[in-house]
Short mmCIF file of C-alpha atoms in Angstrom, two decimals:
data_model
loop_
_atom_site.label_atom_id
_atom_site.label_comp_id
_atom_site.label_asym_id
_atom_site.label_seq_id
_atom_site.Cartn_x
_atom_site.Cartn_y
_atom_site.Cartn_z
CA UNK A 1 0.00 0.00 0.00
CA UNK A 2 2.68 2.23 0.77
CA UNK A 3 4.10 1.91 -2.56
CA UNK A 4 0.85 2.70 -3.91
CA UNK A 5 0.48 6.08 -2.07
CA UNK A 6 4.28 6.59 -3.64
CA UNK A 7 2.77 6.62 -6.87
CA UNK A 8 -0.82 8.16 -6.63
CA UNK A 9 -0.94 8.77 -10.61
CA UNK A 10 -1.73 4.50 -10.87
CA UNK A 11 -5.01 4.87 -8.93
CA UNK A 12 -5.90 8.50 -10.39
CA UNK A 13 -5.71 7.35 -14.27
CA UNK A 14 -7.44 3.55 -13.25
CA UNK A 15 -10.04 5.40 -11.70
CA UNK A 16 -10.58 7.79 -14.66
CA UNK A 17 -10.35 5.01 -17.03
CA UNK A 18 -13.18 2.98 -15.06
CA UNK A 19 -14.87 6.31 -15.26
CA UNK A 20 -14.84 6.18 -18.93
CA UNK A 21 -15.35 2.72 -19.24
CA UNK A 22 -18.34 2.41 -17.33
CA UNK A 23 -20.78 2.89 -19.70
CA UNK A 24 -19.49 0.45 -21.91
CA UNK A 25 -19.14 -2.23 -19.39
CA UNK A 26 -22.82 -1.88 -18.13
CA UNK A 27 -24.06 -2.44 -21.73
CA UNK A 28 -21.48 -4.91 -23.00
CA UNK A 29 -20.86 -7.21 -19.84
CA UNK A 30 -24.50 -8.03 -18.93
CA UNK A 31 -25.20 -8.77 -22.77
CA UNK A 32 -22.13 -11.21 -23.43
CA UNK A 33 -22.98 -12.72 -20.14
CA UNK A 34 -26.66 -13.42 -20.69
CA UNK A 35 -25.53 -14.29 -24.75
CA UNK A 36 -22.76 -16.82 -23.42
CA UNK A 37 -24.08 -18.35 -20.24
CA UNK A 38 -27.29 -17.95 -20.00
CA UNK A 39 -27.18 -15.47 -17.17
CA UNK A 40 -30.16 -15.38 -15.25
CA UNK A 41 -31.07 -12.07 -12.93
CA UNK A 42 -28.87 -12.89 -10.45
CA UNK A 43 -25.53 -13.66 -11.68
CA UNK A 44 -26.23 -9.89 -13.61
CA UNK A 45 -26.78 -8.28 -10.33
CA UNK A 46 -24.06 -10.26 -8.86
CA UNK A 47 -22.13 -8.38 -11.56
CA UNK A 48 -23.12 -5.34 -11.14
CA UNK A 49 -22.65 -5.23 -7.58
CA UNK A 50 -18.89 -5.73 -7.87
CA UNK A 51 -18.23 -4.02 -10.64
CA UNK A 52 -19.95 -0.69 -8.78
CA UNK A 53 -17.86 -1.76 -5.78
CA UNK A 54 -14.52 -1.46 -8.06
CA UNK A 55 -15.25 1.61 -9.12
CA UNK A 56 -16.40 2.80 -5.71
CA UNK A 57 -13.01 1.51 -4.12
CA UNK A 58 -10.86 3.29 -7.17
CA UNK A 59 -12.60 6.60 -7.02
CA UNK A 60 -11.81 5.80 -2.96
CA UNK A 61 -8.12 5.61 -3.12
CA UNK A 62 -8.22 8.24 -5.41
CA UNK A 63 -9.95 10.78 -3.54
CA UNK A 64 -7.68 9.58 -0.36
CA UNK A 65 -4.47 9.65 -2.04
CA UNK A 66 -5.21 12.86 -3.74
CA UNK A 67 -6.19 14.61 -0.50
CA UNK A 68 -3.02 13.35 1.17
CA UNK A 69 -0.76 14.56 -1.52
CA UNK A 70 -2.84 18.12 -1.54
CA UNK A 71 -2.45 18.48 2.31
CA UNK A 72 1.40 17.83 2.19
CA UNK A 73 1.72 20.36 -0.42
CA UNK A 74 -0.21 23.16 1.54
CA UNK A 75 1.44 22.31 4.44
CA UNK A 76 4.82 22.66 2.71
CA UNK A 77 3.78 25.73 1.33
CA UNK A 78 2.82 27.34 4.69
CA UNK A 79 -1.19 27.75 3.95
CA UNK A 80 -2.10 25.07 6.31
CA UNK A 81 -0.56 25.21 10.30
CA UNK A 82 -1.04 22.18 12.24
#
């Protein structure tokens, strides 16, 4: 994790790229699924549970890591005194 927070660009540009993404997934997934395996309702919510809680955990560390690296930098730059 620590590695991660390193390198907050990684979880910024996979969140954005889910954010694009979405869309697509949400019409292509469930179709391919249902086309393929004969998905019924519940393997398609099943699906769309996890995929929300990807996106939801990405836009997560995003928002976290971003806010760290913000704080530092105002707090080098004197406009925040702890």
């Amino acid at each position: 994790m620590s590695r991660l927070l390193q390198r907050p660009q990684f979880v910024i540009l996979g969140s954005v790229v889910m954010s694009f993404n979405m869309s697509a997934c949400y019409m292509a997934i469930p179709l391919l699924a249902k086309e393929r395996l004969g998905a019924g309702p519940v393997l398609l919510g099943c699906y769309a549970f996890f995929l929300n809680a990807a996106y939801f955990a990405l836009a997560l560390g995003a928002g976290a890591i971003s806010r760290r690296f913000g704080l530092r930098a105002m707090l080098s730059a004197g406009a925040v005194s702890c």
